[in-house]
mmCIF file of C-alpha atoms in Angstrom:
data_model
loop_
_atom_site.group_PDB
_atom_site.id
_atom_site.type_symbol
_atom_site.label_atom_id
_atom_site.label_comp_id
_atom_site.label_asym_id
_atom_site.label_seq_id
_atom_site.Cartn_x
_atom_site.Cartn_y
_atom_site.Cartn_z
ATOM 1 C CA UNK P 1 87.060 -42.602 91.317
ATOM 2 C CA UNK P 2 90.141 -40.185 88.495
ATOM 3 C CA UNK P 3 88.496 -42.591 85.777
ATOM 4 C CA UNK P 4 85.081 -42.672 86.714
ATOM 5 C CA UNK P 5 85.405 -38.892 86.732
ATOM 6 C CA UNK P 6 87.419 -38.089 83.009
ATOM 7 C CA UNK P 7 83.772 -40.428 81.582
ATOM 8 C CA UNK P 8 81.265 -38.612 83.023
ATOM 9 C CA UNK P 9 83.676 -35.205 81.848
ATOM 10 C CA UNK P 10 83.773 -36.894 78.035
ATOM 11 C CA UNK P 11 79.580 -37.506 78.712
ATOM 12 C CA UNK P 12 78.946 -34.156 79.901
ATOM 13 C CA UNK P 13 81.444 -32.681 76.625
ATOM 14 C CA UNK P 14 79.697 -35.436 74.402
ATOM 15 C CA UNK P 15 76.144 -33.827 75.378
ATOM 16 C CA UNK P 16 76.972 -30.850 74.559
ATOM 17 C CA UNK P 17 77.384 -30.579 71.722
ATOM 18 C CA UNK P 18 74.524 -32.894 70.661
ATOM 19 C CA UNK P 19 72.378 -30.000 71.735
ATOM 20 C CA UNK P 20 71.385 -26.597 69.701
ATOM 21 C CA UNK P 21 73.031 -24.635 68.941
ATOM 22 C CA UNK P 22 72.373 -20.901 71.371
ATOM 23 C CA UNK P 23 71.544 -18.045 69.400
ATOM 24 C CA UNK P 24 72.375 -15.005 70.917
ATOM 25 C CA UNK P 25 70.998 -11.434 69.671
ATOM 26 C CA UNK P 26 72.903 -10.017 66.722
ATOM 27 C CA UNK P 27 73.500 -6.646 68.898
ATOM 28 C CA UNK P 28 75.586 -6.302 71.230
ATOM 29 C CA UNK P 29 74.653 -8.174 73.850
ATOM 30 C CA UNK P 30 73.781 -6.293 77.382
ATOM 31 C CA UNK P 31 74.200 -7.924 80.839
ATOM 32 C CA UNK P 32 71.158 -7.993 81.810
ATOM 33 C CA UNK P 33 70.787 -9.884 78.150
ATOM 34 C CA UNK P 34 73.444 -12.198 79.462
ATOM 35 C CA UNK P 35 71.866 -12.661 83.371
ATOM 36 C CA UNK P 36 69.025 -13.799 81.460
ATOM 37 C CA UNK P 37 70.921 -16.964 79.298
ATOM 38 C CA UNK P 38 72.760 -18.468 81.981
ATOM 39 C CA UNK P 39 70.805 -17.426 84.974
ATOM 40 C CA UNK P 40 67.051 -17.328 84.588
ATOM 41 C CA UNK P 41 65.850 -17.082 87.748
ATOM 42 C CA UNK P 42 62.145 -17.377 86.671
ATOM 43 C CA UNK P 43 62.692 -20.924 87.601
ATOM 44 C CA UNK P 44 63.192 -20.848 91.425
ATOM 45 C CA UNK P 45 59.620 -19.227 91.091
ATOM 46 C CA UNK P 46 58.533 -22.376 89.181
ATOM 47 C CA UNK P 47 56.832 -24.409 91.423
ATOM 48 C CA UNK P 48 56.998 -27.706 88.724
ATOM 49 C CA UNK P 49 60.515 -26.864 89.096
ATOM 50 C CA UNK P 50 60.876 -26.530 92.531
ATOM 51 C CA UNK P 51 59.519 -29.916 93.087
ATOM 52 C CA UNK P 52 62.199 -31.464 90.893
ATOM 53 C CA UNK P 53 64.841 -29.470 92.689
ATOM 54 C CA UNK P 54 64.253 -31.017 96.109
ATOM 55 C CA UNK P 55 63.616 -34.286 95.128
ATOM 56 C CA UNK P 56 67.348 -33.920 93.775
ATOM 57 C CA UNK P 57 68.228 -32.165 96.786
ATOM 58 C CA UNK P 58 67.059 -35.703 99.166
ATOM 59 C CA UNK P 59 67.950 -37.760 96.071
ATOM 60 C CA UNK P 60 72.138 -36.748 96.235
ATOM 61 C CA UNK P 61 71.520 -36.814 100.760
ATOM 62 C CA UNK P 62 69.593 -40.196 100.486
ATOM 63 C CA UNK P 63 72.924 -42.182 98.042
ATOM 64 C CA UNK P 64 75.544 -40.402 98.939
ATOM 65 C CA UNK P 65 74.731 -41.865 102.171
ATOM 66 C CA UNK P 66 76.199 -44.934 100.848
ATOM 67 C CA UNK P 67 79.660 -43.733 99.245
ATOM 68 C CA UNK P 68 80.528 -42.857 102.832
ATOM 69 C CA UNK P 69 79.715 -45.734 105.356
ATOM 70 C CA UNK P 70 79.282 -48.670 102.984
ATOM 71 C CA UNK P 71 82.428 -49.445 103.473
ATOM 72 C CA UNK P 72 82.816 -48.594 107.473
ATOM 73 C CA UNK P 73 79.535 -51.409 107.497
ATOM 74 C CA UNK P 74 80.833 -54.292 106.085
ATOM 75 C CA UNK P 75 83.971 -53.815 107.609
ATOM 76 C CA UNK P 76 82.528 -53.187 111.257
ATOM 77 C CA UNK P 77 78.741 -54.614 111.367
ATOM 78 C CA UNK P 78 79.232 -57.528 108.877
ATOM 79 C CA UNK P 79 82.951 -58.028 109.645
ATOM 80 C CA UNK P 80 84.298 -58.295 106.514
ATOM 81 C CA UNK P 81 87.922 -57.271 105.846
ATOM 82 C CA UNK P 82 88.560 -53.978 104.846
ATOM 83 C CA UNK P 83 89.917 -54.535 101.508
ATOM 84 C CA UNK P 84 86.953 -56.861 100.324
ATOM 85 C CA UNK P 85 84.662 -53.654 101.617
ATOM 86 C CA UNK P 86 86.947 -51.483 99.785
ATOM 87 C CA UNK P 87 86.557 -53.172 96.699
ATOM 88 C CA UNK P 88 82.800 -52.230 96.647
ATOM 89 C CA UNK P 89 83.306 -48.512 96.100
ATOM 90 C CA UNK P 90 85.303 -50.276 92.558
ATOM 91 C CA UNK P 91 82.791 -52.111 91.727
ATOM 92 C CA UNK P 92 79.882 -49.038 92.179
ATOM 93 C CA UNK P 93 81.939 -46.760 90.478
ATOM 94 C CA UNK P 94 82.256 -49.655 87.299
ATOM 95 C CA UNK P 95 79.296 -50.415 87.247
ATOM 96 C CA UNK P 96 78.505 -46.522 87.141
ATOM 97 C CA UNK P 97 80.176 -45.853 84.168
ATOM 98 C CA UNK P 98 78.545 -48.163 82.391
ATOM 99 C CA UNK P 99 75.171 -47.121 83.446
ATOM 100 C CA UNK P 100 75.262 -43.282 82.530
ATOM 101 C CA UNK P 101 76.209 -44.182 78.607
ATOM 102 C CA UNK P 102 73.257 -46.789 78.115
ATOM 103 C CA UNK P 103 70.768 -44.771 79.781
ATOM 104 C CA UNK P 104 71.960 -42.029 77.541
ATOM 105 C CA UNK P 105 71.309 -44.946 74.137
ATOM 106 C CA UNK P 106 68.156 -45.905 75.317
ATOM 107 C CA UNK P 107 66.437 -42.436 75.986
ATOM 108 C CA UNK P 108 67.209 -41.299 72.854
ATOM 109 C CA UNK P 109 64.918 -43.399 71.305
ATOM 110 C CA UNK P 110 61.918 -41.395 69.847
ATOM 111 C CA UNK P 111 58.863 -44.149 71.644
ATOM 112 C CA UNK P 112 60.830 -44.413 75.357
ATOM 113 C CA UNK P 113 60.211 -41.779 78.213
ATOM 114 C CA UNK P 114 63.036 -40.418 79.820
ATOM 115 C CA UNK P 115 61.125 -39.338 82.564
ATOM 116 C CA UNK P 116 59.949 -43.153 83.437
ATOM 117 C CA UNK P 117 63.593 -44.357 83.060
ATOM 118 C CA UNK P 118 64.365 -41.725 86.295
ATOM 119 C CA UNK P 119 62.095 -42.731 87.927
ATOM 120 C CA UNK P 120 62.260 -46.538 87.563
ATOM 121 C CA UNK P 121 65.986 -46.591 88.447
ATOM 122 C CA UNK P 122 65.618 -44.472 91.265
ATOM 123 C CA UNK P 123 62.944 -47.074 92.855
ATOM 124 C CA UNK P 124 65.221 -49.677 91.525
ATOM 125 C CA UNK P 125 68.655 -48.728 93.304
ATOM 126 C CA UNK P 126 66.486 -47.704 96.441
ATOM 127 C CA UNK P 127 64.895 -50.633 96.766
ATOM 128 C CA UNK P 128 68.936 -52.419 96.600
ATOM 129 C CA UNK P 129 70.152 -49.472 98.468
ATOM 130 C CA UNK P 130 67.465 -50.956 101.509
ATOM 131 C CA UNK P 131 68.771 -55.114 101.084
ATOM 132 C CA UNK P 132 72.650 -54.110 102.386
ATOM 133 C CA UNK P 133 70.923 -54.167 105.616
ATOM 134 C CA UNK P 134 69.901 -58.085 105.618
ATOM 135 C CA UNK P 135 72.598 -59.600 107.943
ATOM 136 C CA UNK P 136 74.814 -63.126 106.801
ATOM 137 C CA UNK P 137 75.312 -62.947 103.955
ATOM 138 C CA UNK P 138 78.864 -63.547 101.696
ATOM 139 C CA UNK P 139 80.299 -60.737 99.997
ATOM 140 C CA UNK P 140 79.750 -61.928 96.660
ATOM 141 C CA UNK P 141 75.701 -61.007 97.438
ATOM 142 C CA UNK P 142 77.223 -57.467 99.031
ATOM 143 C CA UNK P 143 79.231 -56.467 95.824
ATOM 144 C CA UNK P 144 76.145 -57.583 93.531
ATOM 145 C CA UNK P 145 74.339 -55.218 95.472
ATOM 146 C CA UNK P 146 76.913 -52.449 94.647
ATOM 147 C CA UNK P 147 76.479 -53.173 91.147
ATOM 148 C CA UNK P 148 72.545 -53.532 90.905
ATOM 149 C CA UNK P 149 73.274 -50.062 92.788
ATOM 150 C CA UNK P 150 75.978 -48.195 90.999
ATOM 151 C CA UNK P 151 74.247 -49.835 87.800
ATOM 152 C CA UNK P 152 71.528 -48.368 88.451
ATOM 153 C CA UNK P 153 72.839 -44.669 89.833
ATOM 154 C CA UNK P 154 74.056 -44.026 86.782
ATOM 155 C CA UNK P 155 71.211 -44.727 84.235
ATOM 156 C CA UNK P 156 69.472 -42.185 86.550
ATOM 157 C CA UNK P 157 72.109 -39.609 86.373
ATOM 158 C CA UNK P 158 72.504 -40.346 82.484
ATOM 159 C CA UNK P 159 68.903 -39.566 81.898
ATOM 160 C CA UNK P 160 68.867 -35.859 84.526
ATOM 161 C CA UNK P 161 69.831 -33.116 81.949
ATOM 162 C CA UNK P 162 67.774 -34.917 79.036
ATOM 163 C CA UNK P 163 64.861 -35.318 81.560
ATOM 164 C CA UNK P 164 65.900 -31.811 82.732
ATOM 165 C CA UNK P 165 65.512 -30.382 78.888
ATOM 166 C CA UNK P 166 62.061 -31.746 78.541
ATOM 167 C CA UNK P 167 60.651 -30.409 81.198
ATOM 168 C CA UNK P 168 61.423 -27.129 81.458
ATOM 169 C CA UNK P 169 62.928 -26.726 77.752
ATOM 170 C CA UNK P 170 66.614 -26.330 76.038
ATOM 171 C CA UNK P 171 66.441 -22.628 75.708
ATOM 172 C CA UNK P 172 66.355 -22.958 79.877
ATOM 173 C CA UNK P 173 68.704 -26.152 80.557
ATOM 174 C CA UNK P 174 72.159 -23.940 81.639
ATOM 175 C CA UNK P 175 70.132 -22.558 84.222
ATOM 176 C CA UNK P 176 67.796 -24.951 85.697
ATOM 177 C CA UNK P 177 70.209 -27.231 84.874
ATOM 178 C CA UNK P 178 72.881 -25.380 87.201
ATOM 179 C CA UNK P 179 70.479 -24.839 90.506
ATOM 180 C CA UNK P 180 69.897 -28.888 90.190
ATOM 181 C CA UNK P 181 73.921 -29.098 90.652
ATOM 182 C CA UNK P 182 73.534 -27.053 92.954
ATOM 183 C CA UNK P 183 70.924 -29.230 95.002
ATOM 184 C CA UNK P 184 73.146 -31.922 94.824
ATOM 185 C CA UNK P 185 75.762 -30.150 96.642
ATOM 186 C CA UNK P 186 73.603 -29.509 99.314
ATOM 187 C CA UNK P 187 72.279 -33.351 99.015
ATOM 188 C CA UNK P 188 75.935 -34.190 98.836
ATOM 189 C CA UNK P 189 77.043 -32.271 102.619
ATOM 190 C CA UNK P 190 73.551 -32.566 104.730
ATOM 191 C CA UNK P 191 73.073 -36.939 103.344
ATOM 192 C CA UNK P 192 76.004 -38.249 105.737
ATOM 193 C CA UNK P 193 75.885 -35.834 108.757
ATOM 194 C CA UNK P 194 72.555 -37.044 108.919
ATOM 195 C CA UNK P 195 73.004 -40.440 109.223
ATOM 196 C CA UNK P 196 75.990 -40.488 111.050
ATOM 197 C CA UNK P 197 73.713 -38.516 114.416
ATOM 198 C CA UNK P 198 72.174 -42.013 115.242
ATOM 199 C CA UNK P 199 75.258 -44.283 114.753
ATOM 200 C CA UNK P 200 77.080 -42.032 116.984
ATOM 201 C CA UNK P 201 73.918 -42.306 119.516
ATOM 202 C CA UNK P 202 73.443 -45.678 119.309
ATOM 203 C CA UNK P 203 76.919 -46.859 119.444
#
């Protein structure tokens, strides 16, 4: 996980260096100017942005459940040894780190539609998540599911900052992407408890 975090931080720095330099007014900046630059509240009144924000919230609430419950599911329900179940998280993390730069390379092509990459990868790993519930499969199958899930999740995460800039402009990227990160955190908070409720009542 530390390796994935380090790679993600490096990609954030690299992406920040690739963006056009922000030109601030030559006059001494007032607080209102800085506030409008770094915290653009107009985005919160944009219906299209609110749809993307809600999409991000539900997306994170859904996929984070795999990270929280996968090991326990493979160990308790499918009956695999705990060590083998834990390896699936490592596979997800490794393939996630591979998928992020690949999506960046593909998304940087002029003829590539980054929004299509975002939507397609989400649909693919959404289908992969549903395959986990198939019973009586070998660990190789679940490891393959984890590899596909991690890879396409990484591709989607890698292209998210770019499509945010494409949809709402690079000049508002600091504020719009910041709001999307808030929705990411909220989704990660509400997803596992919602998934755990049915388990609690059924057990």
